[in-house]
Short mmCIF file of C-alpha atoms in Angstrom, two decimals:
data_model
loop_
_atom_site.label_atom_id
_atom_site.label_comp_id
_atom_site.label_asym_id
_atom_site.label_seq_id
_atom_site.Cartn_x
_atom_site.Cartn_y
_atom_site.Cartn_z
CA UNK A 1 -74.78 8.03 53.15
CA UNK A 2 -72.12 10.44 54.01
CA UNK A 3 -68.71 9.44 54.46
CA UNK A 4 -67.45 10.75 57.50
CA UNK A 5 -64.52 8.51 57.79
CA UNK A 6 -63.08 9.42 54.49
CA UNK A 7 -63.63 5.03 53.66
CA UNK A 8 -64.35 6.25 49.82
CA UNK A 9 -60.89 8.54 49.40
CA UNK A 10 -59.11 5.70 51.25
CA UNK A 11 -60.50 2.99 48.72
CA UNK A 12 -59.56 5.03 45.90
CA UNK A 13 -56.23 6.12 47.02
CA UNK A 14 -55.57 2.42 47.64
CA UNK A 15 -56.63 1.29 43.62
CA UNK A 16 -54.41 4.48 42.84
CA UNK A 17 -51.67 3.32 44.56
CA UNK A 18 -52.28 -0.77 43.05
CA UNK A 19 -52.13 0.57 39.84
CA UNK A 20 -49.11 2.36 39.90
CA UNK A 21 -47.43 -0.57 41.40
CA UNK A 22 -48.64 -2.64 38.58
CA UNK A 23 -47.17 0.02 36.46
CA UNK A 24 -44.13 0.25 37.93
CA UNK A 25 -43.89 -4.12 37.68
CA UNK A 26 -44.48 -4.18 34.41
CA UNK A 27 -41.91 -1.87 33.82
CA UNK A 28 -39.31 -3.59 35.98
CA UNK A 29 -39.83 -6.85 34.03
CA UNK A 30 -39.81 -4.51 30.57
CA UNK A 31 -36.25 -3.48 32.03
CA UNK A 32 -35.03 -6.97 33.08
CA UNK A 33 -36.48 -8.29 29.72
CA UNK A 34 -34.20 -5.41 27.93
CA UNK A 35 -31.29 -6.19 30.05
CA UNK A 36 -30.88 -9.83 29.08
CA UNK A 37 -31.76 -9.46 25.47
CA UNK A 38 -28.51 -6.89 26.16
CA UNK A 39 -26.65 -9.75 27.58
CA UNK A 40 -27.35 -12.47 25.16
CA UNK A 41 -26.19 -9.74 22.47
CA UNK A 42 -22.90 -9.01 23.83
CA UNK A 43 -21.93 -13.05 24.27
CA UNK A 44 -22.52 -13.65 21.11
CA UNK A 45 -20.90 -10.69 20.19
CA UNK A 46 -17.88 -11.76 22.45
CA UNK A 47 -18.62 -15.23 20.91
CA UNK A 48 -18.31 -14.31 17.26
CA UNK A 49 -15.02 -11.90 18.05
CA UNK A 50 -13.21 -15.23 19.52
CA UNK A 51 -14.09 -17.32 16.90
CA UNK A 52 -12.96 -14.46 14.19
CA UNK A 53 -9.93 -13.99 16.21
CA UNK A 54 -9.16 -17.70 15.61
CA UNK A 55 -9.74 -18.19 12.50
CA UNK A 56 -7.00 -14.87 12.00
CA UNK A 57 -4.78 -16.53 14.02
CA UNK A 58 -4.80 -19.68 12.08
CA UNK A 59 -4.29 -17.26 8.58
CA UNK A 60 -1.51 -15.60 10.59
CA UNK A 61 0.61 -18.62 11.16
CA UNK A 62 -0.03 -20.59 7.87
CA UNK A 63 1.26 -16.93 6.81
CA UNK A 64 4.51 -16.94 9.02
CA UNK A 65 6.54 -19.56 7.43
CA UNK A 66 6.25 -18.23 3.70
CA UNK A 67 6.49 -14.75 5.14
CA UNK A 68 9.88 -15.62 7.01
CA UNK A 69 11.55 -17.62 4.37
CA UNK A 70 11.30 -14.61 1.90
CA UNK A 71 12.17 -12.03 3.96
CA UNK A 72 15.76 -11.16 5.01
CA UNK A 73 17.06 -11.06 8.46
CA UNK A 74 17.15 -7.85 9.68
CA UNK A 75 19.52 -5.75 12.12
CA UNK A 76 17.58 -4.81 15.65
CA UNK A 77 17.88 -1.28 14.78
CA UNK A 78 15.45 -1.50 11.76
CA UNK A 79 12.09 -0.23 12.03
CA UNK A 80 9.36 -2.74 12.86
CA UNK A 81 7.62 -4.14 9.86
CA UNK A 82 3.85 -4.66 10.94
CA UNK A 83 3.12 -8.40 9.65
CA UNK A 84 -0.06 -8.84 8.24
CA UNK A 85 -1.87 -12.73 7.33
CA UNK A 86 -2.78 -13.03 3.70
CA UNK A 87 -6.36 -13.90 3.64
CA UNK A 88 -7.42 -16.19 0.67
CA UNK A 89 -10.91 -15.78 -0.30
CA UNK A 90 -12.46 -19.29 1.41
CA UNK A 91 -10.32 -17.83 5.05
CA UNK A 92 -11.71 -14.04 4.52
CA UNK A 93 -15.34 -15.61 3.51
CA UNK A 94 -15.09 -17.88 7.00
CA UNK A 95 -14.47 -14.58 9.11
CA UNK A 96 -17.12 -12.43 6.94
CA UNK A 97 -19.58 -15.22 8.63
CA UNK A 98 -18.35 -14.31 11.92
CA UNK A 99 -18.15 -10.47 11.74
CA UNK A 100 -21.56 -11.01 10.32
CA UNK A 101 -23.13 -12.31 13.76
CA UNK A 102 -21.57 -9.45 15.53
CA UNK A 103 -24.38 -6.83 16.45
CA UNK A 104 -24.22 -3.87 18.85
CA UNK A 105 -26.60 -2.23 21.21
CA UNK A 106 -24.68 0.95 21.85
CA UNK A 107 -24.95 0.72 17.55
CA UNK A 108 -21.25 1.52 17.49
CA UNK A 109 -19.55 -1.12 14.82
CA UNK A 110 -17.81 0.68 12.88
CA UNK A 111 -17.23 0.04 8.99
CA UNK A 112 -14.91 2.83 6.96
CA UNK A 113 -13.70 2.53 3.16
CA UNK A 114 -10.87 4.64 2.87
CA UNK A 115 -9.15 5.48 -0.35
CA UNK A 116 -5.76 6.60 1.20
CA UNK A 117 -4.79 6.52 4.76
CA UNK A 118 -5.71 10.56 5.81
CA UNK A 119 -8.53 9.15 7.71
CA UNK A 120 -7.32 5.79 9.50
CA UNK A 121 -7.80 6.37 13.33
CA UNK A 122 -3.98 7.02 15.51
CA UNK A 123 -3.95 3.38 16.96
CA UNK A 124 -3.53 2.18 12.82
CA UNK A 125 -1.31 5.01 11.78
CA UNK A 126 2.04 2.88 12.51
CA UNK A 127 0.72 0.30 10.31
CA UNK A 128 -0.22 2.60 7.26
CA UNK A 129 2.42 4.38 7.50
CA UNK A 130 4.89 1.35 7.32
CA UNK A 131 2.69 -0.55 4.32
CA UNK A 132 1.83 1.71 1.36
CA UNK A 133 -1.56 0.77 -0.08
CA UNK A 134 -2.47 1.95 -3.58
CA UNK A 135 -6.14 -0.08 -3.19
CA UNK A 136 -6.87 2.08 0.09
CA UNK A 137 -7.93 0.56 3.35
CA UNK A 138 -10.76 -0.91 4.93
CA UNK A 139 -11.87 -0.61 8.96
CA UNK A 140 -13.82 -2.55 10.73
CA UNK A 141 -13.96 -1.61 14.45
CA UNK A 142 -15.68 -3.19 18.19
CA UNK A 143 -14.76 -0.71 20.38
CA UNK A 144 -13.13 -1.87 23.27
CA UNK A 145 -12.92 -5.72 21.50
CA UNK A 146 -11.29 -5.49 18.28
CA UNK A 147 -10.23 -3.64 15.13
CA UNK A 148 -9.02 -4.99 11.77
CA UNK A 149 -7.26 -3.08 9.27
CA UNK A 150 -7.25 -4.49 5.65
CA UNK A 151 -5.94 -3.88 2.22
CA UNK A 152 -8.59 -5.04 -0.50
CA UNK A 153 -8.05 -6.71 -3.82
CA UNK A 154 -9.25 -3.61 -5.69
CA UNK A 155 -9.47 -0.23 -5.07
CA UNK A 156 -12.16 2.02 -3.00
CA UNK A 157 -13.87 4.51 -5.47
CA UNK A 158 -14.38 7.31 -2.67
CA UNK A 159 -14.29 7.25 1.19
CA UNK A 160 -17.05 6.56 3.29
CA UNK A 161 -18.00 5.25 6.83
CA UNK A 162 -20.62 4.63 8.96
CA UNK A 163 -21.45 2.90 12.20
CA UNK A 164 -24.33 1.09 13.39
CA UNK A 165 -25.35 -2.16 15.36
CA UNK A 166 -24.21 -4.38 12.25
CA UNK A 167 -20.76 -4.58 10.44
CA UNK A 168 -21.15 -3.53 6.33
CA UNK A 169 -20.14 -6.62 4.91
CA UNK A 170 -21.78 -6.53 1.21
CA UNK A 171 -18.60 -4.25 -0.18
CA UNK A 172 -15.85 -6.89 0.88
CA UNK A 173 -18.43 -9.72 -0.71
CA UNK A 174 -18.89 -7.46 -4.02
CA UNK A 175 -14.99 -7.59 -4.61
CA UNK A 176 -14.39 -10.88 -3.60
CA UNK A 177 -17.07 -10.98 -7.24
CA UNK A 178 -15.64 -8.43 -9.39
CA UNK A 179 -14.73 -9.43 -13.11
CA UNK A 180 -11.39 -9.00 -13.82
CA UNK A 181 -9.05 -9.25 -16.68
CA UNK A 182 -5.56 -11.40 -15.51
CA UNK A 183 -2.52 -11.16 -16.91
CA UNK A 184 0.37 -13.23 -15.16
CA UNK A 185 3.64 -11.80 -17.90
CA UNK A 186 6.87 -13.50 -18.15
CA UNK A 187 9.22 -14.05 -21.23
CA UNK A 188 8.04 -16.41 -23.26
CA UNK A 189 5.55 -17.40 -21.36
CA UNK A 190 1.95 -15.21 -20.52
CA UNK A 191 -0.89 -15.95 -19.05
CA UNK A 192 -3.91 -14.19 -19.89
CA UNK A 193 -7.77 -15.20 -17.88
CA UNK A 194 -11.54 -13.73 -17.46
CA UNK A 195 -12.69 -14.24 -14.21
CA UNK A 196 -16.21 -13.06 -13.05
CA UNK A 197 -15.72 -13.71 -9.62
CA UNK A 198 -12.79 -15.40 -7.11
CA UNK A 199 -14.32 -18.98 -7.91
CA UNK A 200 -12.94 -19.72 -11.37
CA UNK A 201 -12.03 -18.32 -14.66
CA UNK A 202 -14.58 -18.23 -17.22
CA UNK A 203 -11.50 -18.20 -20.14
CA UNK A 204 -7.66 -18.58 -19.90
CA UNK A 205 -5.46 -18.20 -22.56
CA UNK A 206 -1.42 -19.42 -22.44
CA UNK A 207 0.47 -17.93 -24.64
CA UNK A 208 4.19 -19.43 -24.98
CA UNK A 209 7.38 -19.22 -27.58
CA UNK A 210 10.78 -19.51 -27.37
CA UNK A 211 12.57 -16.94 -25.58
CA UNK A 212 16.40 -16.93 -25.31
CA UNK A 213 17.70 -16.81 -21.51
CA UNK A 214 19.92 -13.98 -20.53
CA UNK A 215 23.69 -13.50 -21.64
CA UNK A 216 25.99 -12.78 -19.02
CA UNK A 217 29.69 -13.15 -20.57
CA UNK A 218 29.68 -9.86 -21.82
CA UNK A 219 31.62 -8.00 -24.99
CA UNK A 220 30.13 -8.37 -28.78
CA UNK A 221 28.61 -11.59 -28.33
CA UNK A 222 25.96 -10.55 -25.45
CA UNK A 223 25.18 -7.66 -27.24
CA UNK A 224 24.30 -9.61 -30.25
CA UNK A 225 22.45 -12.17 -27.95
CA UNK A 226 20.72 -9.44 -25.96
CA UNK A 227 19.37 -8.14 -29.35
CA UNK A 228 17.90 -11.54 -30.54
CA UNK A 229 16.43 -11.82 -27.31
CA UNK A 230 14.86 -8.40 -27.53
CA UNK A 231 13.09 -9.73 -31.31
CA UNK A 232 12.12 -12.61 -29.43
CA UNK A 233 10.31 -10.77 -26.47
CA UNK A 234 8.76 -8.62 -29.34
CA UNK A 235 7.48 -11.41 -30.80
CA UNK A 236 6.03 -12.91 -27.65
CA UNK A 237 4.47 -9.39 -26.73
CA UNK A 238 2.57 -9.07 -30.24
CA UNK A 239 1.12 -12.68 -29.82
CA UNK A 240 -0.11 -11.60 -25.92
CA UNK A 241 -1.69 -8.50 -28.02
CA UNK A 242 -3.61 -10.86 -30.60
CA UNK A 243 -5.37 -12.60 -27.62
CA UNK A 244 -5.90 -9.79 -25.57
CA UNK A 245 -7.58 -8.04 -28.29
CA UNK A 246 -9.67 -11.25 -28.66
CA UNK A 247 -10.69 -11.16 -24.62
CA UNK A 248 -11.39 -7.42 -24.94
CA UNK A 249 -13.97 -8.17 -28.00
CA UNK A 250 -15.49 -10.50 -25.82
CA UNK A 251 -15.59 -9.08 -22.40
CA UNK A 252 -14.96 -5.38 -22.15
CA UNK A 253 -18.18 -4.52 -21.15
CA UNK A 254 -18.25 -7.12 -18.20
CA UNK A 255 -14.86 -6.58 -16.94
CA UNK A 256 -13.89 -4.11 -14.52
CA UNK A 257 -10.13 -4.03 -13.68
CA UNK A 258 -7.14 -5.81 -14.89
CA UNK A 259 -4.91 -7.20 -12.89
CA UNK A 260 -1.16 -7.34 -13.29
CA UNK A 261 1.69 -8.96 -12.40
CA UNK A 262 4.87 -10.62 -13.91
CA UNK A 263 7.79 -9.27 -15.81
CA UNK A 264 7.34 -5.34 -15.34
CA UNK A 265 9.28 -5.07 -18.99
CA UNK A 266 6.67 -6.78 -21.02
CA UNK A 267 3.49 -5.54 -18.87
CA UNK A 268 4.83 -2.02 -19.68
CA UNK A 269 4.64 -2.70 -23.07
CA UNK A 270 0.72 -4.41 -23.01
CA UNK A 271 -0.55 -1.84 -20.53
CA UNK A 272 -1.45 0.51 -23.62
CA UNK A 273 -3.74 -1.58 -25.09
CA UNK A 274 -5.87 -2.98 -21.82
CA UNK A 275 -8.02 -0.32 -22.00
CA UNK A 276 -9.16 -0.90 -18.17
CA UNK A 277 -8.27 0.44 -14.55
CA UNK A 278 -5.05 -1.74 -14.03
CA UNK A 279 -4.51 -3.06 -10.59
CA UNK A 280 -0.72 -3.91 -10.52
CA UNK A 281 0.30 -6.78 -7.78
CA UNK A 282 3.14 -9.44 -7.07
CA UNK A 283 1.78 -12.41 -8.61
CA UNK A 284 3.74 -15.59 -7.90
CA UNK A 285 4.12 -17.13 -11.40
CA UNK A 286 1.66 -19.43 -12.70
CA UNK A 287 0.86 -22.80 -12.80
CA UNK A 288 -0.98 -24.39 -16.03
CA UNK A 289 -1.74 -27.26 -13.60
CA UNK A 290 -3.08 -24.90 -10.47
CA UNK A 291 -4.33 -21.93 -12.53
CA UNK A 292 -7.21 -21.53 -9.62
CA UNK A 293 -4.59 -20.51 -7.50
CA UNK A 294 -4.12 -17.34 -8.71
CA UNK A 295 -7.59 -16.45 -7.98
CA UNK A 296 -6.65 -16.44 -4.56
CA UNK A 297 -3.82 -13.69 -5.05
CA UNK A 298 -5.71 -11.83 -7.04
CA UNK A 299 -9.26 -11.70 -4.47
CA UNK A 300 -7.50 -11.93 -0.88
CA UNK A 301 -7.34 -9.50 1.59
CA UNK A 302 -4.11 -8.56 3.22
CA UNK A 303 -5.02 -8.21 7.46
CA UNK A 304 -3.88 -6.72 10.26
CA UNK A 305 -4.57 -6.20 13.54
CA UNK A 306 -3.85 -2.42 15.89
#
């Protein structure tokens, strides 16, 4: 039968036209499918920044009081300090969760290990410029959220950085579990401890003898006193050397760095015969009954926030 009314090209235009707009549905509900999964990624985005941001805040103020008691007060002409919270390594492992959950559409979270400061962004330059870091920096960046400068408990080999929908956590987890040699040195009193990680130490040793205190008086007599107590710090020195030597034997081919602190004197005299990368830092002195807690100055973070 011939169409003379054109019914057939009407009937097909029509299923043309029903099948585009099924097209073009489906698409729509692709695109509104996309744009919540968008949504539900930047709350809990949002989410995990506030909840980070808290638990920083809570570091920063624990971190106030000790911070203020040892620092002197200052004229208002002085150049601003930046303060930064001490992160022990249970508070940086809390906000490692956190940063964790973070992800990124746009795939713009930016993580850079930087062995000096030559390649911090301008909005961190007043802080690393005002705190020297021999350990180099760490940045992790939410554009437009948040970005957290810190110092690490050892240093970065070489400088990298990438970006991507995910934070690189796995290098701040690695040092918070690098072996390390400890040495906490005063006169008359050393401590020397293995650790494979910022949980415990595998072996401590305490080395102590009698040490004379310093002479201040003055004339013949302090200079006679000054030399007894050099023979005495001698002394103490060589038996930090025997059990050194002993750790060394033991662990030198686990242990990565060695970690400093104490009288600068008598480390200057054991650095020679570590043998190791040595990682100097202020070390509060130790405590045979809280040993543990110099894990936590030797494996925190030092934070701050441009």
């Amino acid at each position: 039968m011939v169409d003379l009314f054109g019914k057939r090209k009407l009937e097909d235009r029509i299923q043309e036209l029903e099948a585009s707009l099924s097209k073009h549905q489906y698409e729509k509900e692709e695109l509104l499918r996309t744009l919540e999964k968008r949504d539900e990624k930047i709350r809990k985005l949002s989410s995990a920044y506030q909840e980070a941001n808290l638990a920083l805040k809570a570091s920063e103020q624990r971190a106030a009081p000790a911070q203020m008691s040892s620092q002197p007060q200052s004229c208002a002409s002085e150049v601003h300090r930046p303060t930064g919270a001490n992160l022990a390594p249970r508070e940086m492992a809390k906000i490692l969760k956190r940063l964790e959950s973070c992800r990124s559409p746009e795939e713009d979270l930016l993580s850079a290990f930087l062995t000096d400061s030559g390649g911090v962004m301008q909005k961190a330059a007043e802080v690393t410029s005002a705190i020297k870091s021999e350990r180099g920096w760490i940045v992790l960046e939410a554009p437009w959220l948040f970005t957290l400068l810190l110092i690490p408990p050892f240093p970065i080999k070489e400088s990298s950085s990438v970006t991507g929908s995910a934070f690189q956590i796995e290098p701040l987890k690695e040092m918070m579990e690098t072996p390390a040699l400890v040495i906490s040195a005063h006169a008359g009193d050393t401590f020397l401890g293995v650790s494979f990680g910022k949980d415990k130490f595998e072996e401590q040793e305490f080395v102590e003898s009698q040490v004379k205190e310093k002479h201040s008086k003055g004339g013949w007599s302090q200079k006679r006193f000054e030399r007894l107590r050099d023979e005495d710090i001698k002394n103490h020195v060589d038996a930090v050397l025997l059990k050194l030597a002993a750790l060394k034997d033991r662990y030198c081919s686990v242990v990565r760095f060695a970690v400093l602190g104490g009288d600068a004197g008598i480390l200057k005299q054991i650095a020679p015969a570590i043998g190791l990368p040595i990682v100097e830092r202020r070390l509060m002195r130790h405590d045979e009954q809280r040993i543990e807690k110099l894990l936590d100055e030797v494996y925190g973070f030092t934070c701050y926030r441009v």
